[in-house]
mmCIF file of C-alpha atoms in Angstrom:
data_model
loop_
_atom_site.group_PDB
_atom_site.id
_atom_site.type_symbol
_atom_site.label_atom_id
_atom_site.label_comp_id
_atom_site.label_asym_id
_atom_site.label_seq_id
_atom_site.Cartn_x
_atom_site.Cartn_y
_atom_site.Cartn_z
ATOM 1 C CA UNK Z 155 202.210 96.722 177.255
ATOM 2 C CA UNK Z 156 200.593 95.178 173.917
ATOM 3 C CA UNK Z 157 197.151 93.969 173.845
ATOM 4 C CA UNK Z 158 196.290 90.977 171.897
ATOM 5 C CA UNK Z 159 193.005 90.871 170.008
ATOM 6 C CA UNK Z 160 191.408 87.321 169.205
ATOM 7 C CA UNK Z 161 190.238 87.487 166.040
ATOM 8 C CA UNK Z 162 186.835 87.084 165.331
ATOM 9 C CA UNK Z 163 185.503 83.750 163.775
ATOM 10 C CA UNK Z 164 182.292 85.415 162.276
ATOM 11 C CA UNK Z 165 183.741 88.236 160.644
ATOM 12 C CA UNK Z 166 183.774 88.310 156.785
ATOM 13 C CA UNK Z 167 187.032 87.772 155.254
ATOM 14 C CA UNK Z 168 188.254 90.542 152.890
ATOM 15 C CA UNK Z 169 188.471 90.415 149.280
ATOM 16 C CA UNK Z 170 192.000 91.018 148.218
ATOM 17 C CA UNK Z 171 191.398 92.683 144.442
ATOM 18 C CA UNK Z 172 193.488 91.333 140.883
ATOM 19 C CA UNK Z 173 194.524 95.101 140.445
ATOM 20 C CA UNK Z 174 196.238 93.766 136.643
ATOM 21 C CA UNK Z 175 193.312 92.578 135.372
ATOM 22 C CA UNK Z 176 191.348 95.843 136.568
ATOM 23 C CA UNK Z 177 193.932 98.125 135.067
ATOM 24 C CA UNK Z 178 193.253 96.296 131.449
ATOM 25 C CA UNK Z 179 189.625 97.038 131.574
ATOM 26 C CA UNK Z 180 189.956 100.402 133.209
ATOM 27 C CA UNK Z 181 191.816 100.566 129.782
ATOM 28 C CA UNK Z 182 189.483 99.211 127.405
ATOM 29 C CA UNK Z 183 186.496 101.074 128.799
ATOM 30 C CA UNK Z 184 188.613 104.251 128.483
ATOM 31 C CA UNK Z 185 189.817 103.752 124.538
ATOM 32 C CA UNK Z 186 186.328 101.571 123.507
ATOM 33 C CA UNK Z 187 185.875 103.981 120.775
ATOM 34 C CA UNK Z 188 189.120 104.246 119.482
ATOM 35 C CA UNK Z 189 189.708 100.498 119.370
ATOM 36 C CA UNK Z 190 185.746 100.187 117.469
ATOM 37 C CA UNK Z 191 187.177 102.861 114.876
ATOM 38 C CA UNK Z 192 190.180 100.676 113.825
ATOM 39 C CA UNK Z 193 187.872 97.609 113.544
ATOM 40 C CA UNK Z 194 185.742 99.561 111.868
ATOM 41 C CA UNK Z 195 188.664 100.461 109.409
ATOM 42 C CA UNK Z 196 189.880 97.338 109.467
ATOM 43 C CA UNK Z 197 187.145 95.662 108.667
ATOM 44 C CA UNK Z 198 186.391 98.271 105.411
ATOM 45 C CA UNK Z 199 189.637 97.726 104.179
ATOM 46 C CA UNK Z 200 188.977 93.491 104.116
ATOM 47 C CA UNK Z 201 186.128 94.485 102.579
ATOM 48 C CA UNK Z 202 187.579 96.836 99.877
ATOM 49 C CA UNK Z 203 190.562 94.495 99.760
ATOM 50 C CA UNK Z 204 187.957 91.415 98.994
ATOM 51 C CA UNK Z 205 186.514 93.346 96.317
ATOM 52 C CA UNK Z 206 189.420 94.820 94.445
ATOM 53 C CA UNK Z 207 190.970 91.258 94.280
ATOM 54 C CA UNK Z 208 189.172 88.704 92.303
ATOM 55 C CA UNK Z 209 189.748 85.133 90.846
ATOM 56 C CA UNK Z 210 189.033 83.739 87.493
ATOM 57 C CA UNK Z 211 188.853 79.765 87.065
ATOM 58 C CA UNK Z 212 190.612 77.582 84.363
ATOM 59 C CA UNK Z 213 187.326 77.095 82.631
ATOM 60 C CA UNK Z 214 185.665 80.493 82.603
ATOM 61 C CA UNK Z 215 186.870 84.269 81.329
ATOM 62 C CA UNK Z 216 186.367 87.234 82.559
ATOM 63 C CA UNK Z 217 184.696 90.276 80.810
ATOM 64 C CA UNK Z 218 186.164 93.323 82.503
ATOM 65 C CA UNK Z 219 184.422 96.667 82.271
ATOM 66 C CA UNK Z 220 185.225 99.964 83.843
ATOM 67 C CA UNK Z 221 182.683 102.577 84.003
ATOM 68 C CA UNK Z 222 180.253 100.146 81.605
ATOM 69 C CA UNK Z 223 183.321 100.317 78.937
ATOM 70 C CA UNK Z 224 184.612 96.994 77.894
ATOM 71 C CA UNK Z 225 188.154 96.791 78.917
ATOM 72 C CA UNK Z 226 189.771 93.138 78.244
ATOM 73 C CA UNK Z 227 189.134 89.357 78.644
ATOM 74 C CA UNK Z 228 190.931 87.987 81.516
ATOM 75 C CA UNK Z 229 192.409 84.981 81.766
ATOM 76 C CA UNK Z 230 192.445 82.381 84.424
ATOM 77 C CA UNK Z 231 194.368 83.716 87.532
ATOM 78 C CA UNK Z 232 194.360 86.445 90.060
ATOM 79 C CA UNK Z 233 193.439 90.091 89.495
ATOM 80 C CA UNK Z 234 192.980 93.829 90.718
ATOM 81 C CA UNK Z 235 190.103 95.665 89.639
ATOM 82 C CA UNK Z 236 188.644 99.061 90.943
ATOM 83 C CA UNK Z 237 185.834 98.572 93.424
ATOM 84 C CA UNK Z 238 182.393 100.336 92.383
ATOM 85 C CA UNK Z 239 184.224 101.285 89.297
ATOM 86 C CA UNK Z 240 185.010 98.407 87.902
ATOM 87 C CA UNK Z 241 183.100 95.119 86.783
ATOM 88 C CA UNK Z 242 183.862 91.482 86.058
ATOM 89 C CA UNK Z 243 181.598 89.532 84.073
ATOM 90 C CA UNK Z 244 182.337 85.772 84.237
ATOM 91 C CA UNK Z 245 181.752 83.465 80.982
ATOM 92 C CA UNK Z 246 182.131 79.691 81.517
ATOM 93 C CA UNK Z 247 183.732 78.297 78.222
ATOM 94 C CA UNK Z 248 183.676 75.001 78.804
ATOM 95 C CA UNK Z 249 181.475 72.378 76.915
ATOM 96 C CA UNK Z 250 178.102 72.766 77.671
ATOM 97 C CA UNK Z 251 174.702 70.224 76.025
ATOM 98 C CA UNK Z 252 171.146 71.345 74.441
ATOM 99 C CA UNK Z 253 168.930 69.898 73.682
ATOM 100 C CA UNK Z 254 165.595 69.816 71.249
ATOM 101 C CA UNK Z 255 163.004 67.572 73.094
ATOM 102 C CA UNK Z 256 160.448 67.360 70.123
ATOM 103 C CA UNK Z 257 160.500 69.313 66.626
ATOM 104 C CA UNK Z 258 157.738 68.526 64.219
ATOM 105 C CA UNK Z 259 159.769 68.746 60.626
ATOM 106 C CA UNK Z 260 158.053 68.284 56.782
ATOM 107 C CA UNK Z 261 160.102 66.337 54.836
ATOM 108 C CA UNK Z 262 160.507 67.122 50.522
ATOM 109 C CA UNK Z 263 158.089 63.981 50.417
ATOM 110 C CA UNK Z 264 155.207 65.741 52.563
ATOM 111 C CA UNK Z 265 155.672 63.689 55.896
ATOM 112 C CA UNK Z 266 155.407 65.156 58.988
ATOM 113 C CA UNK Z 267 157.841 64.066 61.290
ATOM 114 C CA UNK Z 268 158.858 64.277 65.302
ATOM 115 C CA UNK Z 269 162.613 65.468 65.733
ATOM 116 C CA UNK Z 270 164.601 64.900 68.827
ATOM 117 C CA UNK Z 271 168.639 66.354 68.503
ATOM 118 C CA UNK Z 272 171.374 66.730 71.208
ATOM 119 C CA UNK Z 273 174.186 69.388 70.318
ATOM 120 C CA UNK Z 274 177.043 70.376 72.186
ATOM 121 C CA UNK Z 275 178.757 73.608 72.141
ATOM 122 C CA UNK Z 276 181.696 75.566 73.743
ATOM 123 C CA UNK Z 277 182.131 79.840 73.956
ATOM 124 C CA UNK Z 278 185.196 80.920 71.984
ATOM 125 C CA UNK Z 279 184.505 84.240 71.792
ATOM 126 C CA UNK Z 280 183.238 85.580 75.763
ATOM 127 C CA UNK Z 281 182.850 89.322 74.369
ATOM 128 C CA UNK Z 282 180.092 88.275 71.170
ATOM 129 C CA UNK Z 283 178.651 85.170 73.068
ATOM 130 C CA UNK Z 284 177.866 87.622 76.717
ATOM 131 C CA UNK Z 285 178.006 91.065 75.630
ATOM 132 C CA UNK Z 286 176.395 91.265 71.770
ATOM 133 C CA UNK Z 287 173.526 88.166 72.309
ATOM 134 C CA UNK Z 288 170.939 88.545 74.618
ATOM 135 C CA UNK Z 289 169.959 85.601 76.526
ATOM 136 C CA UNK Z 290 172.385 83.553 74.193
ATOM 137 C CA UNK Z 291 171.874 79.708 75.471
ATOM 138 C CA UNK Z 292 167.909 80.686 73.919
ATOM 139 C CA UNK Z 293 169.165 81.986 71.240
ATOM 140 C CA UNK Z 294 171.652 79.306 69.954
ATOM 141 C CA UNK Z 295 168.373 76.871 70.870
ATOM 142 C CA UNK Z 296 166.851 78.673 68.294
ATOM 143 C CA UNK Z 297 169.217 78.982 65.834
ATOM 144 C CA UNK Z 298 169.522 74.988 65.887
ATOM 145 C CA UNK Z 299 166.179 74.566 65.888
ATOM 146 C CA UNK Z 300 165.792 76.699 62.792
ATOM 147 C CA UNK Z 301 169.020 74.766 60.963
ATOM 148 C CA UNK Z 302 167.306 71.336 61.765
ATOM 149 C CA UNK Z 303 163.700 72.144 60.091
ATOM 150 C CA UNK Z 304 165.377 73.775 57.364
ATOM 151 C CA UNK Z 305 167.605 70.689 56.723
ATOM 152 C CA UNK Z 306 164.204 67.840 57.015
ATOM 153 C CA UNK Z 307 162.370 70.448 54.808
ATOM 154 C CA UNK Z 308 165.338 69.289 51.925
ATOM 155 C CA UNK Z 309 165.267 65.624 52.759
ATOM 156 C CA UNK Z 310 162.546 62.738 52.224
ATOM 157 C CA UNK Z 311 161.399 60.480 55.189
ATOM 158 C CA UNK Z 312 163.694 57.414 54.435
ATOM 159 C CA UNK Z 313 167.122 59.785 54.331
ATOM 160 C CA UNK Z 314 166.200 60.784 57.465
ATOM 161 C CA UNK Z 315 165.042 57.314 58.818
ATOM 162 C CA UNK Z 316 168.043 55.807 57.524
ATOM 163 C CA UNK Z 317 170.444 57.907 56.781
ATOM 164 C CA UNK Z 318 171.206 59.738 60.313
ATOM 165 C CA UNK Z 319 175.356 59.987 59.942
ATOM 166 C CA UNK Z 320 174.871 61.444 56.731
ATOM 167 C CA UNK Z 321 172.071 63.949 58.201
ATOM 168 C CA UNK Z 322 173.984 64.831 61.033
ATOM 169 C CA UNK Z 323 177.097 65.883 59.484
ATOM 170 C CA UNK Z 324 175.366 67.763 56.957
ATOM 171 C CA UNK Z 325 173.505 69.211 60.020
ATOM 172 C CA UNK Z 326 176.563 70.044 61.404
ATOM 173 C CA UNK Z 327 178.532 71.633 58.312
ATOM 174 C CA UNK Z 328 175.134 74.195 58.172
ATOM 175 C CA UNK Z 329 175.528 74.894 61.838
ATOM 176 C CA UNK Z 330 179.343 75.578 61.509
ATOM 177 C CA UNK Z 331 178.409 78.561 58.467
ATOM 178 C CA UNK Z 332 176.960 80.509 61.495
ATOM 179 C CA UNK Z 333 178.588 80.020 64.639
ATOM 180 C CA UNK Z 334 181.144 82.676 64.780
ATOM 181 C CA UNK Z 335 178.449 85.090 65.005
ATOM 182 C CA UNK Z 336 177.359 83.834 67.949
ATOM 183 C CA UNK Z 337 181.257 83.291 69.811
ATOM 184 C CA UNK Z 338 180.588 79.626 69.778
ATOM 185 C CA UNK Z 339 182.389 76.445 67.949
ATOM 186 C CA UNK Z 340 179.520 72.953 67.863
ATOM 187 C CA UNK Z 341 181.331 70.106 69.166
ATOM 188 C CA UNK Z 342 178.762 67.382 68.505
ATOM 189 C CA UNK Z 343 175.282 67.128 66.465
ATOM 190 C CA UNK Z 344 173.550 64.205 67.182
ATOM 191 C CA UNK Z 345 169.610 63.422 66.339
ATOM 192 C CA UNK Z 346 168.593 61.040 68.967
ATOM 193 C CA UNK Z 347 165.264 60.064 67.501
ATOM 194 C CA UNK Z 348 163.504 60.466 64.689
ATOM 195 C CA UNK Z 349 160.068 58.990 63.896
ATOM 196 C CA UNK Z 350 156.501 60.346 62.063
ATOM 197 C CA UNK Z 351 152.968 61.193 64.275
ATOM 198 C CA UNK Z 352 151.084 57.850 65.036
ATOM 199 C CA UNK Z 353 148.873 58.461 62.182
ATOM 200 C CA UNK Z 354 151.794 58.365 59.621
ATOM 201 C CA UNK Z 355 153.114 55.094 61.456
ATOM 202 C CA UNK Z 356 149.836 53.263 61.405
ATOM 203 C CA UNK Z 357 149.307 54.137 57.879
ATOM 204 C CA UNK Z 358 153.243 53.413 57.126
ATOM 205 C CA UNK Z 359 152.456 49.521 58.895
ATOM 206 C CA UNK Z 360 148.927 49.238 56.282
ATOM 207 C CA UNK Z 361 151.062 50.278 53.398
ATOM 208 C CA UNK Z 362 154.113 47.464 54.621
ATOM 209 C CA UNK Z 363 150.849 44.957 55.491
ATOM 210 C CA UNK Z 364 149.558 45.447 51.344
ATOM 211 C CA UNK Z 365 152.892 45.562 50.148
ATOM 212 C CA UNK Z 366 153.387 41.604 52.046
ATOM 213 C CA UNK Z 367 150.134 40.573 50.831
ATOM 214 C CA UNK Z 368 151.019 41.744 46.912
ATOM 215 C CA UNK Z 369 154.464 40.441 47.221
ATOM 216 C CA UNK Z 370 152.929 37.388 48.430
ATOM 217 C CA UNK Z 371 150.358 36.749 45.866
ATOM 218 C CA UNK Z 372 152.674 37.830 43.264
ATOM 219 C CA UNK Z 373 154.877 35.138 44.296
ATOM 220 C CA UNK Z 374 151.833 32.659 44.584
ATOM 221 C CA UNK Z 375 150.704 33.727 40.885
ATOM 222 C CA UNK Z 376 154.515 33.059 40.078
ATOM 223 C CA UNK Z 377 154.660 29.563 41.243
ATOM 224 C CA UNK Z 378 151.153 28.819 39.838
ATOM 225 C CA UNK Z 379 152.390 30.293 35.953
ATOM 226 C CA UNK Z 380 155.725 28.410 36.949
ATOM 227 C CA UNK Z 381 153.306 25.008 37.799
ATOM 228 C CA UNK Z 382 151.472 25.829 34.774
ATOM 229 C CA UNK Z 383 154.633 25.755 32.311
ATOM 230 C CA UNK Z 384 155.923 22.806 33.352
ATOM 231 C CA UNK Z 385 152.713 21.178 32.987
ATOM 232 C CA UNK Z 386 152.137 22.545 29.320
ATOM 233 C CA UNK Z 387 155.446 21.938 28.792
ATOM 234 C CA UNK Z 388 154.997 18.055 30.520
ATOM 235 C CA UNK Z 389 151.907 17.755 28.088
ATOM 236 C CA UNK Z 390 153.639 19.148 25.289
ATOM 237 C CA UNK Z 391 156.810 17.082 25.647
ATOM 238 C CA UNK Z 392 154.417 13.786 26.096
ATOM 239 C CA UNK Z 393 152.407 14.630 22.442
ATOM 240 C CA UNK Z 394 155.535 15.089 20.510
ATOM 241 C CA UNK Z 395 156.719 12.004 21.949
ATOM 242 C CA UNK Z 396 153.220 10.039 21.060
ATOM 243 C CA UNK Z 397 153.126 11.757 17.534
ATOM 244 C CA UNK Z 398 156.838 11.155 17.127
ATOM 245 C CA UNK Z 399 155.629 7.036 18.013
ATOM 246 C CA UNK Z 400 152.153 7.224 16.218
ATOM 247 C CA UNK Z 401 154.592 8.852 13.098
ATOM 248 C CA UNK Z 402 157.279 6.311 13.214
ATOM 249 C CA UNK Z 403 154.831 3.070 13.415
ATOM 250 C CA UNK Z 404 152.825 4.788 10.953
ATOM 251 C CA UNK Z 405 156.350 5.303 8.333
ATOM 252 C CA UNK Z 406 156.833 1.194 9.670
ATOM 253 C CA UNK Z 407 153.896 0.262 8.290
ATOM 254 C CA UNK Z 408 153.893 2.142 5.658
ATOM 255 C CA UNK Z 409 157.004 0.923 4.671
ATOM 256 C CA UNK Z 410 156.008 -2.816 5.886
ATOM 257 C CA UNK Z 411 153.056 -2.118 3.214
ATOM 258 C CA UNK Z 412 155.421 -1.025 0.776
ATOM 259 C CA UNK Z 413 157.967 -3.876 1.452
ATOM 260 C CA UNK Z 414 154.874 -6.183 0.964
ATOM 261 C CA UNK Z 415 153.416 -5.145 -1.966
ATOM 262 C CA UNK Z 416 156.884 -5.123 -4.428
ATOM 263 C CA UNK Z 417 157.274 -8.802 -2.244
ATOM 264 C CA UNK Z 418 153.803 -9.892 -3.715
ATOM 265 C CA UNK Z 419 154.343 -7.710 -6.927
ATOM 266 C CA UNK Z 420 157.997 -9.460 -7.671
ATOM 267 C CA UNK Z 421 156.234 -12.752 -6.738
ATOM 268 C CA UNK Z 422 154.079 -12.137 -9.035
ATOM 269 C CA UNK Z 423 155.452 -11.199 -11.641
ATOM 270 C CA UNK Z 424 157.922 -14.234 -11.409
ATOM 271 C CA UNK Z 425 154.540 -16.208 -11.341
ATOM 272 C CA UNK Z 426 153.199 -14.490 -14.534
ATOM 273 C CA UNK Z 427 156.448 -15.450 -16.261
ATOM 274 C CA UNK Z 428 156.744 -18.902 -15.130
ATOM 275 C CA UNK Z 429 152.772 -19.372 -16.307
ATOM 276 C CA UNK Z 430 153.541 -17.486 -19.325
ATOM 277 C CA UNK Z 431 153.421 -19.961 -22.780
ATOM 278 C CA UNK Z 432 151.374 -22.375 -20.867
ATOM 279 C CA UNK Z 433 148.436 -22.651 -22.682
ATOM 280 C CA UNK Z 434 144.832 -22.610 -21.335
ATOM 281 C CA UNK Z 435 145.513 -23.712 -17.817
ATOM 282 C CA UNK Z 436 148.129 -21.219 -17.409
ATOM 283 C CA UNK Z 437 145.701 -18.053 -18.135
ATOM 284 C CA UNK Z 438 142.946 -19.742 -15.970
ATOM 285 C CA UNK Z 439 145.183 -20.009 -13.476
ATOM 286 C CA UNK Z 440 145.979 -16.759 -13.576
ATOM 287 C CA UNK Z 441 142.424 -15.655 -13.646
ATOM 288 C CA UNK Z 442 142.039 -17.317 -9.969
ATOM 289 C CA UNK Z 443 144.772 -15.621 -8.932
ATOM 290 C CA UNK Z 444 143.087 -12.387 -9.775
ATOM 291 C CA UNK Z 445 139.952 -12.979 -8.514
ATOM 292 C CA UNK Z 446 141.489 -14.096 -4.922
ATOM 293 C CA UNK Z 447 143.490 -10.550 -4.923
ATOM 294 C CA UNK Z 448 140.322 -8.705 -5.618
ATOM 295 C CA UNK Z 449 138.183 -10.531 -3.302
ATOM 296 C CA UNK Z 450 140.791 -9.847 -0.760
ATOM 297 C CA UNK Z 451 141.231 -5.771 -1.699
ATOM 298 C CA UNK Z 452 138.715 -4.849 -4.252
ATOM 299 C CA UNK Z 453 134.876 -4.364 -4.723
ATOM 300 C CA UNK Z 454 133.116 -4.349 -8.329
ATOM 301 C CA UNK Z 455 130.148 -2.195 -8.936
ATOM 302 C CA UNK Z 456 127.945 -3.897 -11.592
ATOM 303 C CA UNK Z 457 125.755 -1.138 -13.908
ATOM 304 C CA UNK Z 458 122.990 -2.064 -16.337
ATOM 305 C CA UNK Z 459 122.086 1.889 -16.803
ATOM 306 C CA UNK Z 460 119.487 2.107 -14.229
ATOM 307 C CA UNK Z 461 120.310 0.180 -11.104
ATOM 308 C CA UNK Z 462 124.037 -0.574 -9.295
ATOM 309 C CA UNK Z 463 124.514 -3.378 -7.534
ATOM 310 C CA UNK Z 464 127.425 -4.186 -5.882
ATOM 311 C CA UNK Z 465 129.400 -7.146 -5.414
ATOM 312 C CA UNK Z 466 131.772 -7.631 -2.938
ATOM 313 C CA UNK Z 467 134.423 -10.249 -3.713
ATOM 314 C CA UNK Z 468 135.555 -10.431 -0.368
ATOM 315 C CA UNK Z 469 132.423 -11.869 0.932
ATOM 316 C CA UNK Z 470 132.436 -15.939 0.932
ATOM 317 C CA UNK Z 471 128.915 -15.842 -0.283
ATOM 318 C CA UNK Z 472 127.625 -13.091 -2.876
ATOM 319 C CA UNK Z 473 124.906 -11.869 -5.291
ATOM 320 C CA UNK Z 474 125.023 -10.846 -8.403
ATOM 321 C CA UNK Z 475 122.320 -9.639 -10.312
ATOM 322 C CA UNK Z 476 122.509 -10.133 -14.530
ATOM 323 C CA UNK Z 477 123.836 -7.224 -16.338
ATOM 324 C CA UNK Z 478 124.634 -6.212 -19.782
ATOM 325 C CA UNK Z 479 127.872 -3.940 -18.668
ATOM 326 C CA UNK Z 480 131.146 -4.513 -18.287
ATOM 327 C CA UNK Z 481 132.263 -4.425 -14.477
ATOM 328 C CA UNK Z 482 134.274 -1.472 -13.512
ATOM 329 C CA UNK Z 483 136.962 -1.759 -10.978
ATOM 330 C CA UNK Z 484 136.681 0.457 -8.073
ATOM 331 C CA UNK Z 485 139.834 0.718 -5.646
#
């Protein structure tokens, strides 16, 4: 006969294991150190795998040395090297700037003057520019620097004021002589400013300021001398032309003078030989004709040997004192 149990509502209910699950870890914990030796190895041969393989970029190069012995330059692209034997040295070729911010430069004229230049540059030669210069971006900075003072030393302020293509390119040729000991090629040489110390400017403006003021009087004094001549030459001009008149009226009356006295001479003379074989009348006639000509243009001085007294014809009324000379005419 079976009994049947009624099972009982307070007892626990049993777990039922996941015996797969417990097998993998019963695993796991039983190979944990062979399973951290292949990461381990693993992981070292990532490692030695990251190292050994290396990249070089389109715009660097890479110096590759083996035991500190230069081996090649290589070229953009993947590569194999050997790890703590070998190293790569990266150069970036590409264009790169300097710049000078301030150079104080003597000119051949004895100015001193402030310098600012921007060059650019690029590395054609990785093994001379990395592995023969020390600290080469200083040293090019220095090399320019010494090309530019050399080249203001040569020139006088106003070439370099004025003239800046001409002073760059010459700049440039003398930077050219010496690059390839450097690995380098100069793309661009370009002076940005250029200017003397404040004392040079101010004295530069005084000098401009007396230069105005000379030009100015100059031109002052100019149109004064230029005032001047026309005035003279006004004056001048106005007595020729009043000495030119005074001459000509003077040649009319002259010859007016002239004209009159051959009138009055042939007049006359026709008189003289109309009155001549007249008789008495005739010469007494001519006597009054005489004495009315020198009345009109003659005096008579009168001389007894001590005293002269003159009579003057033209006078209406006139003296004359007894005398025992004979009158001389005086014109």
């Amino acid at each position: 006969m079976t009994q049947y149990t009624q099972p009982d509502e307070n007892a626990p209910t049993p777990v039922v294991q996941n015996r797969p699950f417990s097998g993998c870890l019963t695993k796991i914990s039983q190979n944990a150190l062979t399973i951290l030796v292949v990461l381990i190895v693993a992981g070292g041969l990532f490692a030695l795998a990251r190292a050994a393989v290396y990249k070089i970029r389109p715009y660097e190069r890479g110096l590759h040395l083996r035991g500190g012995k230069f081996i090649n330059v290589d070229e953009p692209g993947w590569h194999v090297k050997i790890p703590f034997v070998d190293t790569v040295i990266g150069v970036m070729i590409i264009e790169r700037s300097g710049m000078i911010e301030k150079l104080a430069g003597m000119t051949a004229d004895d100015v001193t003057m402030d310098i600012s230049l921007l060059y650019t540059y690029r590395v054609v030669d990785p093994v001379k520019y990395q592995l023969e210069v020390l600290d080469p971006d200083r040293i090019v900075n220095g090399f320019v620097q010494g090309a530019l003072r050399d080249l203001v030393n040569t020139r006088k302020m106003d070439d370099v004021l004025h003239l800046r293509a001409d002073f760059n390119q010459e700049l440039y040729t003398d930077l050219q002589q010496k690059q390839e000991r450097y690995g380098i090629e100069f793309i661009l040489v370009q002076v940005q400013n250029a200017s003397p110390p404040e004392e040079v400017v101010n004295a530069i403006k005084d000098k401009m300021v007396a230069v105005q003021m000379l030009e100015k009087a100059t031109s002052d004094a100019e149109q004064q001398r230029t005032l001047a001549d026309s005035d003279f030459y006004s004056a001048q001009k106005k007595a020729e032309g009043d000495a030119y008149q005074i001459t000509k009226i003077a040649e009319a009356e002259a010859q007016s003078i002239s004209l009159s006295s051959q009138a009055k001479i042939k007049a006359m003379q026709a008189i003289l030989d109309e009155l001549q074989g007249l008789g008495p009348l005739a010469e007494q006639y001519i006597q009054v004709l005489i004495a009315q000509e020198l009345r009109e243009n003659s005096k008579w001085i009168i001389s007894n040997g001590g005293t002269l007294p003159i009579i003057d014809l033209s006078e209406t009324t006139s003296q004359i004192q007894p005398t025992e000379s004979l009158p001389t005419p005086t014109p």
